Coordinates of C-alpha atoms in Angstrom, one line a residue:
Chain T
M1 CA 145.2 -49.1 130.3
T2 CA 143.4 -45.5 130.3
G3 CA 140.5 -47.9 129.0
R4 CA 140.5 -50.5 131.9
T5 CA 140.8 -47.5 134.5
N6 CA 137.8 -45.7 133.0
R7 CA 135.8 -48.9 132.7
L8 CA 136.6 -49.8 136.8
E9 CA 135.4 -45.3 137.5
A10 CA 132.2 -45.9 135.6
L11 CA 131.9 -49.2 137.5
H12 CA 132.5 -47.5 141.1
A13 CA 130.4 -44.8 140.2
W14 CA 127.1 -46.8 139.3
L15 CA 127.9 -48.8 142.7
L16 CA 128.0 -45.6 144.8
L17 CA 124.9 -44.6 142.6
L18 CA 122.9 -47.8 142.7
P19 CA 121.2 -47.5 146.2
A20 CA 120.4 -44.4 145.8
M21 CA 118.6 -44.6 142.0
A22 CA 117.2 -48.1 142.9
L23 CA 114.7 -46.3 145.0
L24 CA 114.1 -43.4 143.4
V25 CA 112.9 -45.6 140.6
L26 CA 111.1 -47.8 142.8
F27 CA 109.5 -44.4 144.4
T28 CA 109.5 -41.9 141.7
H29 CA 109.6 -43.0 138.6
W30 CA 107.9 -46.1 138.3
P31 CA 104.9 -44.9 140.2
A32 CA 104.5 -41.6 138.2
V33 CA 104.7 -43.8 135.1
G34 CA 102.2 -46.5 136.7
T35 CA 100.1 -43.5 138.0
F36 CA 100.1 -42.4 134.0
I37 CA 99.1 -46.3 132.5
D38 CA 96.6 -46.9 135.8
S39 CA 94.8 -43.7 134.5
F40 CA 93.8 -46.0 130.9
Y41 CA 92.4 -48.8 132.9
S42 CA 89.6 -49.6 135.4
T43 CA 89.5 -50.1 139.2
P44 CA 90.0 -53.3 140.0
R45 CA 86.7 -54.5 142.5
G46 CA 86.8 -57.6 144.1
R47 CA 86.6 -60.7 142.0
R48 CA 86.2 -57.9 138.6
R49 CA 90.1 -57.4 137.0
S50 CA 90.8 -53.8 136.3
I51 CA 90.7 -53.8 132.4
F52 CA 91.7 -51.3 129.4
V53 CA 89.0 -48.4 129.5
G54 CA 91.0 -46.1 126.9
L55 CA 89.8 -42.3 127.6
D56 CA 86.8 -43.5 130.3
N57 CA 88.4 -41.9 133.3
Y58 CA 89.2 -38.8 131.9
Q59 CA 85.9 -38.8 130.5
Q60 CA 84.8 -38.7 134.0
M61 CA 86.6 -36.3 135.1
V62 CA 85.5 -33.8 132.7
A63 CA 82.3 -34.4 133.9
D64 CA 82.8 -34.4 137.2
P65 CA 81.7 -30.9 138.6
I66 CA 84.0 -31.7 142.3
F67 CA 87.1 -32.5 140.1
W68 CA 86.5 -28.7 138.7
Q69 CA 85.3 -27.2 141.3
S70 CA 88.4 -28.9 143.3
L71 CA 91.2 -27.3 140.2
T72 CA 89.6 -24.0 140.8
N73 CA 89.7 -24.1 144.0
N74 CA 93.2 -25.0 143.9
L75 CA 94.2 -22.1 141.7
W76 CA 92.0 -19.3 143.8
Y77 CA 94.3 -20.4 146.3
A78 CA 97.5 -20.0 144.9
L79 CA 97.0 -17.0 143.8
G80 CA 95.5 -16.2 147.2
T81 CA 98.7 -17.2 148.6
I82 CA 101.4 -16.4 146.6
P83 CA 101.5 -12.7 146.2
V84 CA 100.4 -12.0 149.9
S85 CA 103.1 -14.4 151.3
I86 CA 105.8 -13.4 148.9
A87 CA 104.7 -9.5 149.6
L88 CA 104.7 -9.9 153.6
A89 CA 107.6 -12.0 153.2
L90 CA 109.7 -9.3 151.5
L91 CA 107.8 -6.3 153.7
M92 CA 109.3 -8.2 157.3
A93 CA 112.7 -9.1 155.7
V94 CA 113.3 -5.2 154.7
W95 CA 111.6 -4.4 158.4
V96 CA 114.0 -6.8 160.3
N97 CA 117.0 -5.5 158.0
D98 CA 116.7 -2.1 159.3
R99 CA 118.4 -1.6 162.6
I100 CA 114.6 -1.4 164.8
A101 CA 114.7 -2.1 168.6
G102 CA 113.8 -5.5 169.7
R103 CA 114.3 -7.2 165.5
A104 CA 115.7 -10.6 166.6
L105 CA 112.2 -11.0 168.9
V106 CA 110.7 -9.4 166.0
R107 CA 112.3 -12.0 163.5
M108 CA 111.6 -14.7 165.8
A109 CA 107.9 -14.0 166.0
Y110 CA 107.7 -14.2 162.3
F111 CA 109.4 -17.1 162.0
T112 CA 108.5 -19.3 164.5
P113 CA 105.2 -20.5 162.4
T114 CA 107.4 -22.2 159.9
V115 CA 109.0 -25.0 162.5
L116 CA 105.2 -25.9 163.5
P117 CA 104.0 -28.8 161.8
M118 CA 101.4 -28.0 159.5
I119 CA 98.7 -29.9 161.3
A120 CA 99.3 -28.4 164.9
V121 CA 99.2 -25.1 162.9
A122 CA 96.2 -26.0 161.5
N123 CA 94.5 -27.2 165.3
I124 CA 95.3 -24.1 167.0
W125 CA 93.8 -21.9 163.7
L126 CA 90.4 -24.0 164.1
F127 CA 90.1 -23.0 167.4
F128 CA 91.0 -19.0 166.7
Y129 CA 88.0 -19.7 164.0
T130 CA 85.7 -21.6 166.5
P131 CA 82.3 -20.0 166.1
Q132 CA 81.2 -18.1 168.8
Y133 CA 84.1 -18.1 171.4
G134 CA 86.9 -18.5 169.5
L135 CA 89.4 -15.5 169.5
L136 CA 88.1 -14.3 166.0
E137 CA 84.7 -13.8 167.0
Q138 CA 85.3 -12.7 170.0
V139 CA 87.5 -9.5 168.9
L140 CA 85.4 -9.1 166.1
G141 CA 82.4 -9.3 169.0
A142 CA 83.7 -6.4 170.7
F143 CA 83.7 -4.3 167.2
G144 CA 80.0 -5.3 166.5
V145 CA 80.5 -7.3 164.1
P146 CA 77.6 -9.6 163.7
A147 CA 78.8 -13.5 164.7
H148 CA 79.6 -15.6 161.7
N149 CA 80.7 -19.4 161.2
W150 CA 84.3 -18.4 159.1
L151 CA 85.5 -21.5 158.3
G152 CA 81.0 -23.4 158.4
S153 CA 80.4 -20.8 155.2
P154 CA 81.4 -21.9 151.7
D155 CA 81.8 -17.7 151.3
T156 CA 84.7 -17.7 154.0
A157 CA 85.8 -21.0 154.2
L158 CA 88.8 -20.7 151.5
A159 CA 89.7 -17.4 152.3
C160 CA 90.8 -18.6 156.2
V161 CA 92.7 -21.5 154.6
I162 CA 94.3 -18.7 152.8
V163 CA 95.1 -17.0 155.9
V164 CA 96.7 -20.0 157.7
T165 CA 98.8 -20.6 154.6
I166 CA 100.1 -17.2 154.7
W167 CA 100.9 -17.1 158.2
K168 CA 102.8 -20.1 157.8
E169 CA 104.9 -19.7 154.6
A170 CA 105.6 -15.9 154.8
G171 CA 108.1 -16.4 157.5
F172 CA 109.9 -19.3 155.8
F173 CA 110.4 -16.7 152.5
M174 CA 111.5 -14.3 155.0
I175 CA 114.9 -15.7 155.2
F176 CA 115.6 -15.9 152.2
Y177 CA 114.8 -12.4 151.4
L178 CA 116.8 -11.5 154.3
A179 CA 119.9 -13.0 153.2
A180 CA 119.7 -11.7 149.7
L181 CA 118.9 -8.3 151.3
Q182 CA 122.3 -8.6 153.2
Q183 CA 124.3 -9.7 150.1
I184 CA 123.7 -6.3 148.4
S185 CA 126.7 -4.1 148.4
P186 CA 126.3 -1.2 150.7
V187 CA 128.5 0.6 148.2
L188 CA 125.4 0.8 145.9
A189 CA 123.2 2.5 148.5
E190 CA 125.7 5.4 148.8
A191 CA 125.4 5.6 145.1
A192 CA 122.0 6.0 145.2
S193 CA 121.5 8.6 147.7
L194 CA 124.4 10.6 146.0
E195 CA 122.1 10.7 143.2
G196 CA 119.5 12.0 145.3
A197 CA 116.8 9.0 145.2
S198 CA 114.1 8.2 147.6
R199 CA 114.1 5.2 149.7
W200 CA 110.9 4.0 147.6
T201 CA 113.4 4.7 144.2
Y202 CA 116.4 2.9 146.1
F203 CA 114.1 0.1 146.9
R204 CA 112.2 -0.2 143.3
R205 CA 115.5 0.2 141.3
V206 CA 118.1 -1.0 143.2
Q207 CA 116.8 -3.1 146.0
F208 CA 114.4 -5.2 144.3
P209 CA 115.6 -5.8 140.9
L210 CA 119.0 -7.5 142.6
L211 CA 116.2 -9.7 144.9
M212 CA 114.6 -11.2 141.6
P213 CA 116.3 -14.4 141.5
T214 CA 115.1 -15.0 145.1
T215 CA 112.0 -13.7 144.1
L216 CA 112.0 -16.5 141.3
F217 CA 113.0 -19.1 144.0
V218 CA 110.7 -18.5 146.6
L219 CA 108.1 -18.3 143.8
V220 CA 108.9 -21.8 142.5
N221 CA 108.6 -22.8 146.3
A222 CA 105.5 -21.7 146.5
V223 CA 103.4 -22.8 143.8
I224 CA 104.6 -26.5 144.7
N225 CA 103.6 -25.8 148.4
A226 CA 100.3 -24.6 146.8
F227 CA 99.8 -27.7 145.2
R228 CA 100.7 -30.5 147.1
T229 CA 100.3 -28.8 151.1
V230 CA 96.7 -30.0 152.1
D231 CA 97.3 -30.9 155.4
H232 CA 95.6 -28.3 157.2
I233 CA 92.2 -29.0 154.6
I234 CA 91.9 -32.5 156.4
V235 CA 92.3 -31.1 160.0
M236 CA 90.2 -27.7 159.3
T237 CA 87.6 -28.5 156.6
R238 CA 87.9 -31.8 155.4
G239 CA 87.2 -30.2 152.1
G240 CA 83.6 -28.6 153.1
P241 CA 81.4 -26.8 153.4
D242 CA 80.3 -28.4 149.9
N243 CA 83.3 -28.9 148.6
A244 CA 84.3 -25.1 149.0
T245 CA 87.8 -25.7 150.5
S246 CA 88.4 -28.7 148.0
L247 CA 92.0 -28.8 146.7
L248 CA 93.2 -31.2 143.9
L249 CA 95.5 -32.6 145.9
F250 CA 92.8 -33.7 148.5
Y251 CA 90.3 -34.5 146.2
I252 CA 93.0 -37.1 145.2
Y253 CA 93.0 -38.5 148.8
E254 CA 89.4 -38.7 149.1
V255 CA 88.9 -40.5 145.4
G256 CA 91.6 -42.9 146.7
F257 CA 91.6 -43.1 150.0
K258 CA 87.7 -42.6 151.2
F259 CA 85.9 -44.4 147.8
W260 CA 88.9 -46.3 146.9
D261 CA 88.7 -45.9 143.2
S262 CA 92.8 -45.9 142.4
A263 CA 91.8 -45.7 138.6
Y264 CA 90.1 -42.2 139.0
A265 CA 92.7 -41.5 141.3
A266 CA 95.5 -41.9 139.1
A267 CA 93.9 -39.9 136.5
L268 CA 93.2 -37.0 138.9
T269 CA 97.4 -37.4 140.1
V270 CA 97.8 -37.3 136.2
V271 CA 96.3 -33.5 135.7
L272 CA 98.6 -32.5 139.0
L273 CA 101.7 -33.9 137.8
A274 CA 100.9 -31.9 134.8
L275 CA 100.4 -28.7 136.6
L276 CA 103.8 -29.5 138.4
A277 CA 105.5 -30.2 135.1
A278 CA 104.1 -26.9 133.8
V279 CA 105.6 -24.8 136.7
A280 CA 109.1 -26.6 136.1
L281 CA 109.1 -25.7 132.4
G282 CA 107.9 -22.1 133.2
Q283 CA 110.7 -22.0 135.3
Y284 CA 113.2 -23.3 133.0
V285 CA 112.0 -21.3 130.2
F286 CA 112.2 -17.8 132.9
L287 CA 116.0 -18.6 134.0
E288 CA 117.2 -19.4 130.0
R289 CA 115.9 -16.2 129.1
R290 CA 117.0 -14.1 131.9
V291 CA 120.7 -15.8 131.3
H292 CA 120.4 -14.5 127.5
Y293 CA 119.0 -11.2 128.3
R294 CA 122.2 -11.4 130.7
Chain I
M1 CA 128.7 -2.0 161.0
T2 CA 127.0 -0.6 163.7
A3 CA 129.8 2.2 164.7
R4 CA 129.1 4.0 161.4
A5 CA 125.4 3.2 161.1
P6 CA 124.7 6.3 161.1
S7 CA 126.3 6.9 157.7
I8 CA 124.2 4.3 155.5
P9 CA 121.8 5.9 153.6
Y10 CA 118.3 4.5 153.8
Q11 CA 118.1 3.8 157.3
P12 CA 115.4 5.4 158.6
R13 CA 115.6 7.5 160.9
G14 CA 113.6 9.5 164.0
F15 CA 109.9 9.6 163.2
G16 CA 110.8 6.8 159.9
L17 CA 112.1 4.5 162.2
A18 CA 109.4 5.0 165.1
L19 CA 107.0 4.2 162.3
E20 CA 108.7 1.4 161.0
T21 CA 109.6 -0.3 164.2
A22 CA 105.7 0.3 165.1
G23 CA 104.4 -1.8 162.2
A24 CA 106.9 -4.2 162.8
W25 CA 106.3 -5.1 165.8
L26 CA 102.1 -4.9 165.0
L27 CA 102.6 -7.4 163.4
A28 CA 105.0 -9.5 165.2
L29 CA 102.1 -9.2 167.7
I30 CA 99.4 -10.2 165.0
W31 CA 102.0 -13.2 163.9
L32 CA 101.8 -14.2 167.2
L33 CA 98.2 -14.4 168.3
P34 CA 97.2 -17.3 167.3
L35 CA 99.7 -19.6 169.2
L36 CA 99.7 -17.2 172.6
Y37 CA 96.1 -18.0 172.4
A38 CA 96.6 -21.6 172.3
F39 CA 99.4 -21.4 175.1
W40 CA 97.0 -19.5 176.9
T41 CA 94.4 -22.1 176.2
A42 CA 96.5 -25.0 177.5
F43 CA 98.0 -23.9 180.2
H44 CA 94.7 -22.5 182.1
P45 CA 91.5 -24.8 182.9
S46 CA 88.7 -25.1 180.8
A47 CA 87.0 -22.6 182.3
Y48 CA 89.2 -20.0 181.4
A49 CA 89.5 -21.0 177.6
T50 CA 88.3 -18.5 175.8
R51 CA 88.0 -15.9 178.9
F52 CA 91.4 -13.2 179.8
D53 CA 91.4 -13.1 183.1
L54 CA 95.1 -12.1 184.8
T55 CA 93.9 -13.7 188.0
A56 CA 93.0 -17.1 186.3
P57 CA 95.3 -19.7 187.7
L58 CA 98.5 -21.2 186.0
T59 CA 98.0 -25.8 185.7
L60 CA 99.5 -28.3 183.5
E61 CA 96.3 -30.2 184.3
N62 CA 95.6 -30.1 180.5
F63 CA 99.2 -31.4 179.5
V64 CA 98.0 -34.7 181.8
A65 CA 95.3 -35.3 180.6
A66 CA 96.2 -35.6 176.9
W67 CA 99.1 -37.1 177.5
N68 CA 96.6 -39.9 179.3
A69 CA 94.0 -39.8 177.2
A70 CA 96.1 -41.3 174.1
P71 CA 99.4 -42.9 173.6
F72 CA 101.7 -40.0 173.0
A73 CA 104.3 -42.0 174.4
R74 CA 104.1 -44.6 172.1
Y75 CA 103.6 -41.7 168.9
F76 CA 106.5 -39.7 170.4
L77 CA 108.8 -42.8 170.0
N78 CA 107.5 -43.5 166.5
T79 CA 108.0 -40.4 165.2
F80 CA 111.6 -40.1 166.9
A81 CA 112.5 -43.5 164.9
L82 CA 111.0 -42.4 161.9
V83 CA 113.1 -39.3 161.7
T84 CA 116.2 -41.3 163.0
L85 CA 115.7 -43.7 160.1
I86 CA 114.9 -41.3 157.6
L87 CA 118.3 -39.2 158.4
A88 CA 120.9 -42.0 159.2
C89 CA 119.4 -43.5 155.4
Q90 CA 119.5 -39.9 154.2
F91 CA 123.1 -39.7 154.7
V92 CA 124.7 -42.6 153.2
L93 CA 122.6 -42.4 150.1
C94 CA 122.8 -38.8 149.3
T95 CA 126.6 -39.0 150.1
L96 CA 127.0 -42.0 148.2
A97 CA 125.0 -41.2 144.9
A98 CA 126.4 -37.3 145.5
Y99 CA 130.0 -38.4 145.5
A100 CA 129.8 -40.1 142.4
F101 CA 127.7 -37.4 140.1
A102 CA 131.1 -34.5 141.9
R103 CA 134.0 -36.8 140.8
F104 CA 133.8 -39.4 139.0
E105 CA 133.3 -39.4 134.9
F106 CA 131.1 -42.2 133.8
K107 CA 129.1 -42.6 130.8
G108 CA 125.4 -41.3 131.3
R109 CA 126.1 -39.4 134.1
D110 CA 124.1 -36.1 133.0
V111 CA 121.1 -38.6 132.3
A112 CA 121.4 -40.3 135.8
F113 CA 121.9 -36.5 137.8
L114 CA 118.5 -35.2 135.5
L115 CA 116.6 -38.6 136.5
V116 CA 117.5 -37.5 140.4
L117 CA 116.6 -33.7 139.9
L118 CA 113.1 -35.4 138.2
Q119 CA 112.2 -36.3 142.2
L120 CA 112.2 -31.8 142.5
M121 CA 109.2 -32.1 140.8
I122 CA 107.5 -35.1 141.5
M123 CA 107.5 -35.3 144.7
P124 CA 106.7 -38.4 147.0
D125 CA 104.4 -36.5 149.0
V126 CA 101.9 -36.8 145.3
L127 CA 102.4 -40.0 144.4
I128 CA 99.7 -41.8 147.1
V129 CA 97.8 -44.0 145.3
E130 CA 101.0 -45.7 143.5
N131 CA 102.9 -45.5 146.5
Y132 CA 100.4 -47.5 148.5
R133 CA 99.9 -50.3 146.4
T134 CA 103.7 -50.7 146.4
M135 CA 104.0 -50.8 149.8
G136 CA 100.4 -53.3 150.0
K137 CA 102.6 -55.3 147.6
L138 CA 105.9 -55.2 149.6
G139 CA 104.0 -56.3 152.7
I140 CA 105.0 -53.5 155.2
L141 CA 101.8 -51.6 155.1
D142 CA 101.3 -49.9 158.5
S143 CA 105.0 -50.1 159.5
I144 CA 107.3 -47.3 160.3
P145 CA 109.8 -48.0 157.3
A146 CA 106.7 -47.9 154.8
I147 CA 106.5 -44.3 156.2
A148 CA 110.6 -43.3 155.3
L149 CA 111.2 -45.2 152.3
P150 CA 109.8 -42.7 149.3
Y151 CA 111.8 -40.0 151.2
V152 CA 115.1 -41.6 151.9
A153 CA 116.7 -41.2 148.4
S154 CA 116.0 -37.4 148.6
A155 CA 117.1 -35.4 145.4
F156 CA 117.5 -32.6 147.5
G157 CA 120.1 -34.4 149.7
I158 CA 122.1 -35.7 146.9
F159 CA 121.8 -32.1 144.8
L160 CA 123.1 -30.0 148.2
M161 CA 125.9 -32.3 148.9
R162 CA 127.1 -32.9 145.1
Q163 CA 127.2 -28.9 145.3
T164 CA 129.3 -29.3 148.1
F165 CA 132.0 -32.1 146.8
K166 CA 132.4 -29.8 144.1
A167 CA 133.7 -27.1 145.7
V168 CA 136.1 -29.8 147.6
P169 CA 139.9 -28.9 146.1
R170 CA 141.0 -31.5 143.7
E171 CA 144.2 -31.2 145.3
L172 CA 143.0 -32.5 148.6
D173 CA 141.6 -35.8 146.8
D174 CA 144.5 -35.8 144.4
A175 CA 147.1 -35.9 147.9
A176 CA 145.2 -39.3 149.4
R177 CA 145.4 -40.6 145.9
V178 CA 149.1 -40.3 146.4
E179 CA 148.9 -42.1 149.8
G180 CA 147.2 -44.8 148.2
A181 CA 143.6 -44.1 149.6
G182 CA 140.7 -46.0 147.6
P183 CA 137.6 -43.9 146.4
L184 CA 135.8 -45.1 149.6
Q185 CA 138.3 -44.2 152.0
I186 CA 138.6 -40.7 150.5
L187 CA 135.2 -39.9 150.5
L188 CA 135.8 -40.6 154.1
K189 CA 138.6 -38.9 155.0
V190 CA 138.5 -35.7 152.7
Y191 CA 134.9 -35.1 152.0
V192 CA 132.8 -35.8 154.5
P193 CA 134.0 -33.7 157.1
L194 CA 134.8 -30.7 154.7
A195 CA 131.4 -30.8 154.7
R196 CA 130.4 -31.1 158.1
P197 CA 128.3 -27.9 158.0
I198 CA 125.6 -29.2 155.1
Y199 CA 125.4 -32.0 156.9
I200 CA 124.0 -30.4 159.8
A201 CA 122.0 -27.7 157.9
Y202 CA 120.6 -30.8 156.0
G203 CA 119.8 -32.6 158.8
L204 CA 117.8 -29.9 160.3
V205 CA 115.4 -29.4 157.6
S206 CA 114.9 -33.3 157.3
V207 CA 114.5 -34.0 161.0
S208 CA 111.9 -30.7 161.0
Y209 CA 110.2 -32.0 157.5
H210 CA 109.8 -35.5 159.1
W211 CA 108.6 -34.7 162.4
N212 CA 105.8 -32.7 161.0
N213 CA 105.0 -34.7 157.8
F214 CA 101.5 -35.9 157.7
L215 CA 99.3 -36.7 154.7
W216 CA 101.8 -40.1 154.0
P217 CA 101.9 -41.1 157.1
L218 CA 98.3 -41.0 157.5
I219 CA 97.5 -43.2 154.5
V220 CA 99.6 -45.5 155.6
T221 CA 99.8 -46.4 159.1
N222 CA 96.8 -47.7 161.0
S223 CA 97.9 -48.4 164.5
V224 CA 99.6 -47.1 167.2
E225 CA 102.4 -49.1 167.0
A226 CA 103.1 -47.3 163.8
R227 CA 101.7 -44.0 164.0
P228 CA 103.7 -40.9 163.8
L229 CA 102.9 -37.7 166.2
T230 CA 101.1 -35.5 163.7
V231 CA 98.8 -38.4 162.6
G232 CA 98.6 -39.4 166.3
L233 CA 97.5 -35.9 167.4
Q234 CA 94.9 -35.5 163.9
V235 CA 93.2 -39.0 165.7
F236 CA 93.1 -37.4 168.9
S237 CA 91.9 -34.3 168.3
S238 CA 89.0 -35.9 165.8
T239 CA 87.6 -38.3 167.8
D240 CA 84.3 -36.6 168.9
Q241 CA 84.0 -36.9 172.5
G242 CA 83.0 -33.0 172.9
V243 CA 85.5 -30.9 171.9
D244 CA 87.7 -29.9 174.9
W245 CA 89.9 -26.9 173.4
S246 CA 91.9 -26.6 176.5
I247 CA 93.0 -30.4 175.8
I248 CA 93.5 -30.4 172.2
C249 CA 95.5 -27.6 172.7
A250 CA 97.5 -28.6 175.3
A251 CA 98.2 -32.0 172.4
T252 CA 99.0 -29.4 170.3
L253 CA 101.7 -27.3 171.6
M254 CA 103.2 -30.9 173.5
T255 CA 103.6 -32.4 170.0
S256 CA 105.6 -29.4 168.4
A257 CA 107.6 -28.6 171.6
P258 CA 110.4 -30.5 170.5
L259 CA 111.1 -28.7 167.7
L260 CA 109.8 -25.5 169.2
I261 CA 112.2 -25.7 171.8
G262 CA 115.1 -26.7 169.8
F263 CA 114.1 -23.6 167.5
L264 CA 114.0 -21.2 170.3
L265 CA 117.7 -22.5 171.5
F266 CA 119.5 -22.8 168.4
Q267 CA 117.4 -19.9 166.3
R268 CA 120.8 -18.9 164.1
Q269 CA 121.5 -22.6 163.4
F270 CA 117.5 -23.1 162.5
V271 CA 117.2 -20.4 160.3
Q272 CA 121.2 -20.6 158.8
S273 CA 120.3 -24.2 157.7
F274 CA 117.1 -23.7 156.2
M275 CA 118.8 -20.7 154.4
R276 CA 121.6 -22.7 153.3
A277 CA 119.6 -25.6 152.2
G278 CA 117.4 -23.2 150.1
I279 CA 119.9 -21.7 148.8
R280 CA 122.4 -23.9 147.6

């Protein structure tokens, strides 16, 4: 009897799962496996069918300077956006958590970029950066700084894109810190002040450690975003000038949908997936250690 | 809380508070600057686009020009259909799957759940090449369902609902069962009503994500009939017909307006939803 009810329950469960699972397999699992397989084949062109080419695509990749540049750009981009946006988010949260005048308005100002589409953000900043009459040039010009084409020169283009990402992301991360700060018991602050700890000590020794889980969560999100968002690249620079702002996913998009070389794009995607897997693994290992530590 | 505020330690007072307030306001101003600049340009004649003059006349001409220069009405309709389709399907699929994970014992449950969680790492945003090919094989390239399909079974949604359903007391479940309700009835009568705040939170996050999504729709659509707002805006602003920033700014603000206004009206719900959906 119980055996039958168990089997019935299992049947029900799988029926409930079926629609979601089918779509997940079709649009996540299978494409991931398919990407891996395709990276060992050539791109079918016209009447030429795709054939097994072993590691050819990967050899092409190793010899491809644009791939290496996109990868290094992406690492610099991650390194430039993540620490600054997290630090700013924390600062914003601490400020907005205090009883400053008009803090609702301030909080709104910080959070607003989050609800805008990345492409709208990119358009707004494109205008902001415009040579000669953009706001940035006007302000800097007033201070006597010589004219400079910020997005048009390879030295500054990536930094400009990094600023845009920080602007868009910091307010989003702020709300997680704000929520975590509000959950810290006021008793801790009272105890710390009885001990005569300075505000900085209280922040460094009490608040910051208690915010660690939030920092980890935000960090993982920031890393993933650094590798999966290229909307602003497409709008602002198209990877230029001279590939100075080409990120990995943007390069995949170019190879796959401008040059229509799907096999090479698959090999590049494998690298991106490996990077994301490393992030997930790192998060897992870090969490494990933290649990043991406790 | 305000009554005993002075006794809270580490709340800045006097000069410290003034300094902190100044810093916070300065940063807020810097944060709003690019947006204010876009507003200024959009609401003034293009002669004043980069010239700041308090006496400059306000105008809606730029919005009219943008609206007439591209089929934005159609784009709005497409985006509206897209987010509605995605949200409706997500609600149904994620609810069913989450219910199975939360309240059923069966072989392979943990493996299946792990397979679902895999999508948190391998997002559809990254699998553009293969998914494009799949849509081609299905013969639905350049359609709204093609934009929606990869996102419909959302690991994030399933995870969020599962956590919520797990927190529902078993007693309610048992009581309904004693009264002779089947699994689906229990789901609809007990679980779904109790999870309402989570549905709202998830809905807000999902709608803002897909309203703003760009890369995949850009790849998979090709015509005015399927293009969502974001792609339409890009097509409109990247054609080199002598860049008129006033009109582009107007178009940009127009496409973001529904979310922006929604956010300003329901700030608390927006922030809480993003928080709830993130922290879980």
